[in-house]
Amino acid sequence: PPPSTAPLDLTGRSISDSPSAVLLPPTPASLRRAADALRRGEPVAFPTETVYGLGANALDPEAVRRVFSAKGRPGDNPLIVHVTGLQMLRGLVRSVPPAARALAKRFWPGPLTLVLPRTRRVPDVVTAGLPTVAVRVPDHPVALALIAAAGVPVAAPSANRSGRPSPTRAAHVADDFPGLLVLDGGPAHHGLESTVVALGDPPRVLRLGAIPFEELRATLPGLVVATRARARAESPGMRHRHYAPARPLVLFRRSRVAALREALAADPSALLLCANADAPLFPGTRPVRLGGEPPQIAHGLFDALRTRRRGSVLLAYALPRRGLLRAVMDRLERAATRVV
Ligand code: AMP
Ligand code: MG
């Protein structure tokens, strides 16, 4: 079952008299307030170009533990540490191999996460005890200003209850965490999480994401996409159920148009999720349209999974596995209760 969205007290104070989240426009004053909260060990939600993050001071194990418990995140699923630039990694990672440096030079700030050997300064709770730490520089002025103002690296998973779709708007964060301080930066630009790359021989994509594999390979020709088994072994987050909407989601392969039409005919209360271009395949339905071009589809996915439109079940029509849509398909498959 999806996790409940009962109010949470993330601040240590009672929130019974303030049941709604505190959405703050990213003014200098609210950035200072959020940075102070981070330094005091309190979690803060902030916008990035991928999705909203739930941040904590990465050097404060107690603060990081609060993020895990607020999300209900399994302790074996490590967090990504957000920094303002390569120089902020000093003391956190033991080395930056040349391939990582080349990728960072080309894609940072941006939705690329690099898995690097860590030092002892990074608390075990951040990396779930792994000898490596995942790091990235977000391409968002509010995220960068917040990290700079706090003066500490910020460990941040997506700001959703564990297992739920990632939040692409401040209101999604408020739905999952009433009472939480949220810097509202408007809708996230990509709406899809970062691509996670482990250096090694060969370098591997552990999680597909907002930077398409083909683009990364143009900088690093030896790069491969890790097999599912390998990704699960090396990236604990890939083992867990993710992105689940509040009702069942059945994903239909592209070859199963007829089966999907039948399912829609059999259950008039079913909601169809599909790319704009595929909508004409299902006449007589009012689909939740994901978008037209791949960036819009990627952007529309998590919003669609949180749709408030009525319907007993979500039926999704698969997307062609190319470029950015390959990452969208990864999310749909992990969100699905069943694949037909
Ligand atoms: P999320 O915070 O939901 O965006 O998930 C972070 C992703 O990064 C998960 O898939 C983690 O498994 C992955 N990750 C974080 N740290 C590491 C690490 N040290 N090694 C491999 N994967 C990692
Ligand atoms: Mg997440």
mmCIF file of C-alpha atoms and ligand atoms in Angstrom:
data_model
loop_
_atom_site.group_PDB
_atom_site.id
_atom_site.type_symbol
_atom_site.label_atom_id
_atom_site.label_comp_id
_atom_site.label_asym_id
_atom_site.label_seq_id
_atom_site.Cartn_x
_atom_site.Cartn_y
_atom_site.Cartn_z
ATOM 1 C CA PRO A 1 0.000 0.000 0.000
ATOM 2 C CA PRO A 2 1.210 3.560 -0.600
ATOM 3 C CA PRO A 3 2.646 5.216 2.511
ATOM 4 C CA SER A 4 0.203 7.359 4.432
ATOM 5 C CA THR A 5 0.491 11.118 4.203
ATOM 6 C CA ALA A 6 -0.226 11.828 7.855
ATOM 7 C CA PRO A 7 1.338 15.095 9.048
ATOM 8 C CA LEU A 8 4.941 14.732 10.075
ATOM 9 C CA ASP A 9 6.862 16.752 12.543
ATOM 10 C CA LEU A 10 10.180 17.399 10.856
ATOM 11 C CA THR A 11 11.186 20.293 12.998
ATOM 12 C CA GLY A 12 10.895 18.799 16.441
ATOM 13 C CA ARG A 13 8.030 21.197 17.175
ATOM 14 C CA SER A 14 4.358 20.389 17.108
ATOM 15 C CA ILE A 15 2.732 21.092 13.778
ATOM 16 C CA SER A 16 -0.788 20.317 14.881
ATOM 17 C CA ASP A 17 -1.745 23.974 14.502
ATOM 18 C CA SER A 18 -0.029 24.408 11.129
ATOM 19 C CA PRO A 19 -1.182 21.453 9.083
ATOM 20 C CA SER A 20 -0.090 22.828 5.715
ATOM 21 C CA ALA A 21 3.512 22.999 4.515
ATOM 22 C CA VAL A 22 5.319 26.313 4.575
ATOM 23 C CA LEU A 23 5.840 27.217 0.921
ATOM 24 C CA LEU A 24 8.284 30.106 0.684
ATOM 25 C CA PRO A 25 9.224 32.051 -2.436
ATOM 26 C CA PRO A 26 13.035 31.914 -2.743
ATOM 27 C CA THR A 27 13.750 35.435 -1.490
ATOM 28 C CA PRO A 28 17.093 36.244 0.180
ATOM 29 C CA ALA A 29 15.298 36.163 3.555
ATOM 30 C CA SER A 30 13.766 32.731 3.054
ATOM 31 C CA LEU A 31 17.056 31.377 1.680
ATOM 32 C CA ARG A 32 18.728 32.555 4.897
ATOM 33 C CA ARG A 33 15.970 30.948 6.946
ATOM 34 C CA ALA A 34 16.353 27.646 5.049
ATOM 35 C CA ALA A 35 20.159 27.725 5.322
ATOM 36 C CA ASP A 36 19.893 28.339 9.088
ATOM 37 C CA ALA A 37 17.504 25.396 9.387
ATOM 38 C CA LEU A 38 19.960 23.169 7.514
ATOM 39 C CA ARG A 39 22.803 24.223 9.801
ATOM 40 C CA ARG A 40 20.624 23.449 12.854
ATOM 41 C CA GLY A 41 20.137 19.918 11.524
ATOM 42 C CA GLU A 42 16.591 20.415 10.241
ATOM 43 C CA PRO A 43 15.460 19.083 6.851
ATOM 44 C CA VAL A 44 14.465 21.591 4.165
ATOM 45 C CA ALA A 45 12.864 20.985 0.756
ATOM 46 C CA PHE A 46 14.285 22.900 -2.174
ATOM 47 C CA PRO A 47 13.908 23.005 -5.957
ATOM 48 C CA THR A 48 16.491 21.523 -8.302
ATOM 49 C CA GLU A 49 16.395 21.223 -12.074
ATOM 50 C CA THR A 50 15.501 17.502 -11.762
ATOM 51 C CA VAL A 51 12.883 17.204 -8.982
ATOM 52 C CA TYR A 52 12.435 18.755 -5.510
ATOM 53 C CA GLY A 53 14.955 17.542 -2.931
ATOM 54 C CA LEU A 54 14.623 16.956 0.820
ATOM 55 C CA GLY A 55 17.970 18.237 2.059
ATOM 56 C CA ALA A 56 20.045 17.814 5.178
ATOM 57 C CA ASN A 57 23.578 18.810 6.140
ATOM 58 C CA ALA A 58 25.517 15.845 4.700
ATOM 59 C CA LEU A 59 28.136 16.092 7.467
ATOM 60 C CA ASP A 60 25.559 15.777 10.263
ATOM 61 C CA PRO A 61 24.517 12.108 10.678
ATOM 62 C CA GLU A 62 21.588 13.009 12.950
ATOM 63 C CA ALA A 63 20.176 15.435 10.363
ATOM 64 C CA VAL A 64 20.545 12.826 7.630
ATOM 65 C CA ARG A 65 18.792 10.229 9.802
ATOM 66 C CA ARG A 66 15.822 12.587 10.088
ATOM 67 C CA VAL A 67 15.542 12.669 6.299
ATOM 68 C CA PHE A 68 15.476 8.866 6.163
ATOM 69 C CA SER A 69 12.830 8.644 8.852
ATOM 70 C CA ALA A 70 10.679 11.463 7.415
ATOM 71 C CA LYS A 71 10.629 9.762 4.022
ATOM 72 C CA GLY A 72 10.312 6.273 5.417
ATOM 73 C CA ARG A 73 13.329 5.518 3.225
ATOM 74 C CA PRO A 74 15.034 2.155 3.690
ATOM 75 C CA GLY A 75 18.396 2.662 5.409
ATOM 76 C CA ASP A 76 20.207 0.730 2.682
ATOM 77 C CA ASN A 77 19.335 3.320 0.000
ATOM 78 C CA PRO A 78 22.156 5.910 -0.097
ATOM 79 C CA LEU A 79 21.658 9.634 -0.727
ATOM 80 C CA ILE A 80 23.122 11.940 -3.335
ATOM 81 C CA VAL A 81 25.304 14.726 -1.904
ATOM 82 C CA HIS A 82 24.780 18.112 -3.568
ATOM 83 C CA VAL A 83 27.647 20.603 -3.793
ATOM 84 C CA THR A 84 28.277 23.922 -5.540
ATOM 85 C CA GLY A 85 31.281 22.703 -7.526
ATOM 86 C CA LEU A 86 34.255 20.353 -7.752
ATOM 87 C CA GLN A 87 36.149 22.366 -5.136
ATOM 88 C CA MET A 88 33.509 21.546 -2.508
ATOM 89 C CA LEU A 89 34.288 17.836 -2.944
ATOM 90 C CA ARG A 90 37.676 18.289 -1.329
ATOM 91 C CA GLY A 91 37.758 16.224 1.834
ATOM 92 C CA LEU A 92 34.678 14.223 0.778
ATOM 93 C CA VAL A 93 36.081 12.072 -2.028
ATOM 94 C CA ARG A 94 39.460 10.347 -2.219
ATOM 95 C CA SER A 95 39.954 10.975 -5.922
ATOM 96 C CA VAL A 96 38.246 12.247 -9.039
ATOM 97 C CA PRO A 97 39.341 9.958 -11.879
ATOM 98 C CA PRO A 98 39.989 11.617 -15.287
ATOM 99 C CA ALA A 99 36.767 10.186 -16.759
ATOM 100 C CA ALA A 100 34.753 11.709 -13.895
ATOM 101 C CA ARG A 101 36.542 15.004 -14.347
ATOM 102 C CA ALA A 102 35.694 15.030 -18.064
ATOM 103 C CA LEU A 103 32.017 14.314 -17.362
ATOM 104 C CA ALA A 104 31.877 16.937 -14.605
ATOM 105 C CA LYS A 105 33.487 19.514 -16.878
ATOM 106 C CA ARG A 106 30.911 18.880 -19.576
ATOM 107 C CA PHE A 107 27.735 18.291 -17.523
ATOM 108 C CA TRP A 108 28.067 20.168 -14.209
ATOM 109 C CA PRO A 109 26.100 21.981 -13.044
ATOM 110 C CA GLY A 110 23.509 19.511 -14.285
ATOM 111 C CA PRO A 111 21.529 16.308 -13.790
ATOM 112 C CA LEU A 112 24.536 13.980 -13.673
ATOM 113 C CA THR A 113 25.431 12.114 -10.471
ATOM 114 C CA LEU A 114 28.915 10.625 -10.148
ATOM 115 C CA VAL A 115 29.722 7.776 -7.765
ATOM 116 C CA LEU A 116 33.220 8.369 -6.341
ATOM 117 C CA PRO A 117 35.382 6.785 -3.607
ATOM 118 C CA ARG A 118 34.605 8.572 -0.353
ATOM 119 C CA THR A 119 36.595 9.668 2.673
ATOM 120 C CA ARG A 120 35.704 8.981 6.306
ATOM 121 C CA ARG A 121 34.362 12.507 6.614
ATOM 122 C CA VAL A 122 31.184 11.404 4.855
ATOM 123 C CA PRO A 123 28.955 9.766 7.485
ATOM 124 C CA ASP A 124 28.031 6.111 6.914
ATOM 125 C CA VAL A 125 24.329 6.940 7.063
ATOM 126 C CA VAL A 126 24.663 9.049 3.870
ATOM 127 C CA THR A 127 26.174 6.233 1.807
ATOM 128 C CA ALA A 128 24.395 3.334 3.531
ATOM 129 C CA GLY A 129 27.848 2.117 4.493
ATOM 130 C CA LEU A 130 29.146 1.951 0.884
ATOM 131 C CA PRO A 131 32.804 2.879 0.277
ATOM 132 C CA THR A 132 31.618 5.383 -2.366
ATOM 133 C CA VAL A 133 29.543 8.555 -2.311
ATOM 134 C CA ALA A 134 27.207 9.835 -5.044
ATOM 135 C CA VAL A 135 27.711 13.546 -5.794
ATOM 136 C CA ARG A 136 26.373 16.197 -8.129
ATOM 137 C CA VAL A 137 26.158 19.942 -8.736
ATOM 138 C CA PRO A 138 22.523 20.936 -9.313
ATOM 139 C CA ASP A 139 21.789 23.383 -12.126
ATOM 140 C CA HIS A 140 19.353 25.541 -10.210
ATOM 141 C CA PRO A 141 20.040 29.006 -8.793
ATOM 142 C CA VAL A 142 17.986 28.358 -5.625
ATOM 143 C CA ALA A 143 19.683 25.028 -4.896
ATOM 144 C CA LEU A 144 23.135 26.542 -5.465
ATOM 145 C CA ALA A 145 22.344 29.609 -3.353
ATOM 146 C CA LEU A 146 21.017 27.417 -0.530
ATOM 147 C CA ILE A 147 24.090 25.152 -0.457
ATOM 148 C CA ALA A 148 26.381 28.175 -0.616
ATOM 149 C CA ALA A 149 24.490 29.951 2.187
ATOM 150 C CA ALA A 150 24.497 26.849 4.388
ATOM 151 C CA GLY A 151 28.207 26.373 3.636
ATOM 152 C CA VAL A 152 27.893 22.592 3.849
ATOM 153 C CA PRO A 153 27.346 19.797 1.326
ATOM 154 C CA VAL A 154 23.655 18.883 1.240
ATOM 155 C CA ALA A 155 22.523 15.250 1.151
ATOM 156 C CA ALA A 156 19.158 15.168 -0.563
ATOM 157 C CA PRO A 157 16.894 12.452 -1.884
ATOM 158 C CA SER A 158 13.739 13.408 -3.728
ATOM 159 C CA ALA A 159 11.231 15.146 -1.442
ATOM 160 C CA ASN A 160 8.529 12.462 -1.538
ATOM 161 C CA ARG A 161 7.462 9.788 0.925
ATOM 162 C CA SER A 162 9.483 6.691 0.052
ATOM 163 C CA GLY A 163 7.861 4.707 -2.762
ATOM 164 C CA ARG A 164 5.757 7.635 -4.069
ATOM 165 C CA PRO A 165 6.274 9.520 -7.351
ATOM 166 C CA SER A 166 9.033 12.139 -7.213
ATOM 167 C CA PRO A 167 7.818 15.724 -6.643
ATOM 168 C CA THR A 168 8.128 18.076 -9.604
ATOM 169 C CA ARG A 169 6.262 20.954 -7.908
ATOM 170 C CA ALA A 170 6.326 22.483 -4.448
ATOM 171 C CA ALA A 171 2.679 21.443 -3.992
ATOM 172 C CA HIS A 172 3.657 17.772 -4.448
ATOM 173 C CA VAL A 173 6.106 18.160 -1.568
ATOM 174 C CA ALA A 174 3.398 19.756 0.564
ATOM 175 C CA ASP A 175 1.082 16.818 -0.201
ATOM 176 C CA ASP A 176 3.640 14.344 1.119
ATOM 177 C CA PHE A 177 5.043 16.453 4.012
ATOM 178 C CA PRO A 178 2.593 18.833 5.639
ATOM 179 C CA GLY A 179 4.516 21.115 7.982
ATOM 180 C CA LEU A 180 7.804 21.019 6.090
ATOM 181 C CA LEU A 181 9.638 24.184 5.042
ATOM 182 C CA VAL A 182 9.653 24.202 1.209
ATOM 183 C CA LEU A 183 11.458 26.728 -0.970
ATOM 184 C CA ASP A 184 9.102 27.117 -3.933
ATOM 185 C CA GLY A 185 11.018 27.487 -7.194
ATOM 186 C CA GLY A 186 8.117 26.675 -9.504
ATOM 187 C CA PRO A 187 7.886 23.486 -11.567
ATOM 188 C CA ALA A 188 11.143 21.525 -11.894
ATOM 189 C CA HIS A 189 12.753 21.935 -15.316
ATOM 190 C CA HIS A 190 13.441 18.272 -16.179
ATOM 191 C CA GLY A 191 10.933 16.606 -13.872
ATOM 192 C CA LEU A 192 13.059 13.455 -13.943
ATOM 193 C CA GLU A 193 15.957 12.512 -11.639
ATOM 194 C CA SER A 194 19.653 12.706 -12.457
ATOM 195 C CA THR A 195 21.519 10.056 -14.426
ATOM 196 C CA VAL A 196 23.787 8.100 -12.026
ATOM 197 C CA VAL A 197 27.207 7.008 -13.340
ATOM 198 C CA ALA A 198 29.773 4.795 -11.593
ATOM 199 C CA LEU A 199 33.342 5.150 -12.829
ATOM 200 C CA GLY A 200 35.271 1.920 -13.250
ATOM 201 C CA ASP A 201 36.127 -0.458 -16.017
ATOM 202 C CA PRO A 202 33.924 0.031 -17.927
ATOM 203 C CA PRO A 203 32.158 3.140 -16.570
ATOM 204 C CA ARG A 204 28.472 2.321 -16.087
ATOM 205 C CA VAL A 205 25.134 4.095 -15.936
ATOM 206 C CA LEU A 206 23.508 2.739 -12.760
ATOM 207 C CA ARG A 207 20.323 4.766 -13.169
ATOM 208 C CA LEU A 208 19.020 6.303 -16.400
ATOM 209 C CA GLY A 209 17.927 9.885 -15.971
ATOM 210 C CA ALA A 210 17.602 13.414 -17.261
ATOM 211 C CA ILE A 211 20.797 13.284 -19.351
ATOM 212 C CA PRO A 212 20.257 10.686 -22.093
ATOM 213 C CA PHE A 213 22.817 7.884 -22.241
ATOM 214 C CA GLU A 214 23.770 8.785 -25.844
ATOM 215 C CA GLU A 215 24.788 12.293 -24.744
ATOM 216 C CA LEU A 216 27.031 10.991 -21.971
ATOM 217 C CA ARG A 217 28.621 8.480 -24.302
ATOM 218 C CA ALA A 218 29.630 11.270 -26.654
ATOM 219 C CA THR A 219 31.928 12.486 -23.844
ATOM 220 C CA LEU A 220 32.833 9.024 -22.524
ATOM 221 C CA PRO A 221 32.791 6.522 -25.429
ATOM 222 C CA GLY A 222 33.433 3.497 -23.167
ATOM 223 C CA LEU A 223 30.274 4.109 -21.141
ATOM 224 C CA VAL A 224 27.697 1.285 -20.915
ATOM 225 C CA VAL A 225 24.280 0.977 -19.273
ATOM 226 C CA ALA A 226 24.590 -1.456 -16.364
ATOM 227 C CA THR A 227 22.452 -4.574 -16.652
ATOM 228 C CA ARG A 228 19.476 -4.600 -14.324
ATOM 229 C CA ALA A 229 21.166 -7.158 -12.069
ATOM 230 C CA ARG A 230 24.354 -5.128 -11.899
ATOM 231 C CA ALA A 231 22.500 -1.855 -11.258
ATOM 232 C CA ARG A 232 20.630 -3.528 -8.393
ATOM 233 C CA ALA A 233 23.856 -4.884 -6.935
ATOM 234 C CA GLU A 234 25.732 -1.578 -7.128
ATOM 235 C CA SER A 235 22.954 0.949 -6.622
ATOM 236 C CA PRO A 236 20.722 -0.127 -3.746
ATOM 237 C CA GLY A 237 17.983 2.322 -4.754
ATOM 238 C CA MET A 238 17.366 0.258 -7.877
ATOM 239 C CA ARG A 239 16.183 -2.668 -5.717
ATOM 240 C CA HIS A 240 13.282 -0.826 -4.149
ATOM 241 C CA ARG A 241 9.734 -0.249 -5.352
ATOM 242 C CA HIS A 242 9.511 3.348 -6.490
ATOM 243 C CA TYR A 243 7.242 6.006 -7.914
ATOM 244 C CA ALA A 244 4.033 4.124 -7.045
ATOM 245 C CA PRO A 245 0.866 6.136 -7.647
ATOM 246 C CA ALA A 246 -1.953 5.924 -5.108
ATOM 247 C CA ARG A 247 -3.833 3.373 -7.274
ATOM 248 C CA PRO A 248 -2.771 0.405 -9.375
ATOM 249 C CA LEU A 249 -0.802 1.127 -12.549
ATOM 250 C CA VAL A 250 -0.773 -1.393 -15.378
ATOM 251 C CA LEU A 251 1.797 -0.803 -18.112
ATOM 252 C CA PHE A 252 0.992 -2.090 -21.608
ATOM 253 C CA ARG A 253 3.847 -2.771 -24.038
ATOM 254 C CA ARG A 254 3.663 -1.054 -27.420
ATOM 255 C CA SER A 255 2.765 -4.350 -29.073
ATOM 256 C CA ARG A 256 -0.312 -4.722 -26.845
ATOM 257 C CA VAL A 257 -2.540 -1.957 -28.278
ATOM 258 C CA ALA A 258 -5.436 -4.379 -28.709
ATOM 259 C CA ALA A 259 -5.198 -5.617 -25.112
ATOM 260 C CA LEU A 260 -5.112 -2.027 -23.859
ATOM 261 C CA ARG A 261 -8.186 -1.108 -25.949
ATOM 262 C CA GLU A 262 -10.008 -4.086 -24.461
ATOM 263 C CA ALA A 263 -9.022 -3.146 -20.931
ATOM 264 C CA LEU A 264 -10.256 0.421 -21.507
ATOM 265 C CA ALA A 265 -13.545 -0.851 -22.923
ATOM 266 C CA ALA A 266 -13.986 -3.278 -20.030
ATOM 267 C CA ASP A 267 -13.445 -0.630 -17.330
ATOM 268 C CA PRO A 268 -14.842 2.801 -18.175
ATOM 269 C CA SER A 269 -13.432 4.171 -14.918
ATOM 270 C CA ALA A 270 -9.828 3.367 -15.981
ATOM 271 C CA LEU A 271 -7.563 6.334 -16.739
ATOM 272 C CA LEU A 272 -5.245 6.096 -19.735
ATOM 273 C CA LEU A 273 -1.719 7.573 -19.581
ATOM 274 C CA CYS A 274 0.029 8.030 -22.937
ATOM 275 C CA ALA A 275 2.182 10.295 -25.078
ATOM 276 C CA ASN A 276 0.219 12.885 -27.069
ATOM 277 C CA ALA A 277 1.163 11.194 -30.336
ATOM 278 C CA ASP A 278 -0.310 7.874 -29.180
ATOM 279 C CA ALA A 279 -3.661 9.291 -28.019
ATOM 280 C CA PRO A 280 -5.374 8.771 -31.439
ATOM 281 C CA LEU A 281 -4.758 5.006 -31.039
ATOM 282 C CA PHE A 282 -7.418 5.028 -28.324
ATOM 283 C CA PRO A 283 -10.433 6.886 -29.695
ATOM 284 C CA GLY A 284 -13.222 7.634 -27.282
ATOM 285 C CA THR A 285 -10.911 8.008 -24.269
ATOM 286 C CA ARG A 286 -9.829 11.184 -22.513
ATOM 287 C CA PRO A 287 -6.244 10.264 -21.727
ATOM 288 C CA VAL A 288 -3.928 11.907 -19.232
ATOM 289 C CA ARG A 289 -1.491 13.179 -21.864
ATOM 290 C CA LEU A 290 2.148 12.937 -20.823
ATOM 291 C CA GLY A 291 3.344 15.411 -23.453
ATOM 292 C CA GLY A 292 4.492 15.743 -27.056
ATOM 293 C CA GLU A 293 8.284 15.821 -27.353
ATOM 294 C CA PRO A 294 10.493 13.652 -25.079
ATOM 295 C CA PRO A 295 11.418 16.508 -22.684
ATOM 296 C CA GLN A 296 7.716 17.287 -22.160
ATOM 297 C CA ILE A 297 6.912 13.604 -21.682
ATOM 298 C CA ALA A 298 9.708 13.257 -19.109
ATOM 299 C CA HIS A 299 8.425 16.375 -17.425
ATOM 300 C CA GLY A 300 4.812 15.188 -17.468
ATOM 301 C CA LEU A 301 5.371 11.717 -16.035
ATOM 302 C CA PHE A 302 5.449 12.260 -12.255
ATOM 303 C CA ASP A 303 2.717 14.878 -12.474
ATOM 304 C CA ALA A 304 0.559 12.353 -14.342
ATOM 305 C CA LEU A 305 1.277 9.656 -11.742
ATOM 306 C CA ARG A 306 -0.083 12.055 -9.126
ATOM 307 C CA THR A 307 -3.155 13.010 -11.166
ATOM 308 C CA ARG A 308 -6.238 13.809 -9.121
ATOM 309 C CA ARG A 309 -8.571 12.837 -11.955
ATOM 310 C CA ARG A 310 -11.008 10.133 -10.940
ATOM 311 C CA GLY A 311 -10.360 6.576 -12.011
ATOM 312 C CA SER A 312 -10.008 3.185 -10.400
ATOM 313 C CA VAL A 313 -6.797 2.245 -12.142
ATOM 314 C CA LEU A 314 -4.112 3.826 -14.338
ATOM 315 C CA LEU A 315 -3.396 2.098 -17.660
ATOM 316 C CA ALA A 316 -0.192 3.327 -19.298
ATOM 317 C CA TYR A 317 0.836 2.818 -22.916
ATOM 318 C CA ALA A 318 4.589 2.179 -23.213
ATOM 319 C CA LEU A 319 6.910 4.664 -24.943
ATOM 320 C CA PRO A 320 9.559 3.936 -27.557
ATOM 321 C CA ARG A 321 12.817 3.195 -25.707
ATOM 322 C CA ARG A 322 14.997 5.913 -27.207
ATOM 323 C CA GLY A 323 17.012 8.780 -25.717
ATOM 324 C CA LEU A 324 15.269 10.432 -22.802
ATOM 325 C CA LEU A 325 12.233 8.144 -23.147
ATOM 326 C CA ARG A 326 14.385 5.181 -22.137
ATOM 327 C CA ALA A 327 14.693 6.810 -18.684
ATOM 328 C CA VAL A 328 10.952 7.539 -18.632
ATOM 329 C CA MET A 329 10.266 3.865 -19.392
ATOM 330 C CA ASP A 330 12.570 2.853 -16.516
ATOM 331 C CA ARG A 331 10.389 4.947 -14.170
ATOM 332 C CA LEU A 332 7.124 3.594 -15.602
ATOM 333 C CA GLU A 333 8.320 0.006 -15.232
ATOM 334 C CA ARG A 334 9.344 0.587 -11.627
ATOM 335 C CA ALA A 335 6.050 2.359 -10.894
ATOM 336 C CA ALA A 336 3.918 -0.370 -12.470
ATOM 337 C CA THR A 337 2.026 -2.909 -10.429
ATOM 338 C CA ARG A 338 1.963 -5.138 -13.489
ATOM 339 C CA VAL A 339 3.325 -5.140 -17.059
ATOM 340 C CA VAL A 340 1.142 -6.572 -19.835
HETATM 341 P P1 AMP B 1 17.138 9.349 -5.098
HETATM 342 O O1 AMP B 1 17.655 10.003 -3.890
HETATM 343 O O2 AMP B 1 15.778 8.753 -4.934
HETATM 344 O O3 AMP B 1 17.293 10.174 -6.344
HETATM 345 O O4 AMP B 1 18.067 8.069 -5.332
HETATM 346 C C1 AMP B 1 19.476 8.167 -5.346
HETATM 347 C C2 AMP B 1 20.009 7.109 -6.256
HETATM 348 O O5 AMP B 1 21.441 7.173 -6.233
HETATM 349 C C3 AMP B 1 19.616 5.706 -5.830
HETATM 350 O O6 AMP B 1 19.305 4.949 -6.977
HETATM 351 C C4 AMP B 1 20.883 5.202 -5.162
HETATM 352 O O7 AMP B 1 21.009 3.787 -5.235
HETATM 353 C C5 AMP B 1 21.962 5.908 -5.959
HETATM 354 N N1 AMP B 1 23.190 6.037 -5.152
HETATM 355 C C6 AMP B 1 23.409 6.883 -4.128
HETATM 356 N N2 AMP B 1 24.629 6.703 -3.607
HETATM 357 C C7 AMP B 1 25.200 5.694 -4.289
HETATM 358 C C8 AMP B 1 26.465 5.033 -4.218
HETATM 359 N N3 AMP B 1 27.382 5.374 -3.309
HETATM 360 N N4 AMP B 1 26.702 4.039 -5.081
HETATM 361 C C9 AMP B 1 25.780 3.693 -6.021
HETATM 362 N N5 AMP B 1 24.565 4.272 -6.140
HETATM 363 C C10 AMP B 1 24.273 5.268 -5.289
HETATM 364 MG MG MG B 2 13.594 9.259 -5.023
#
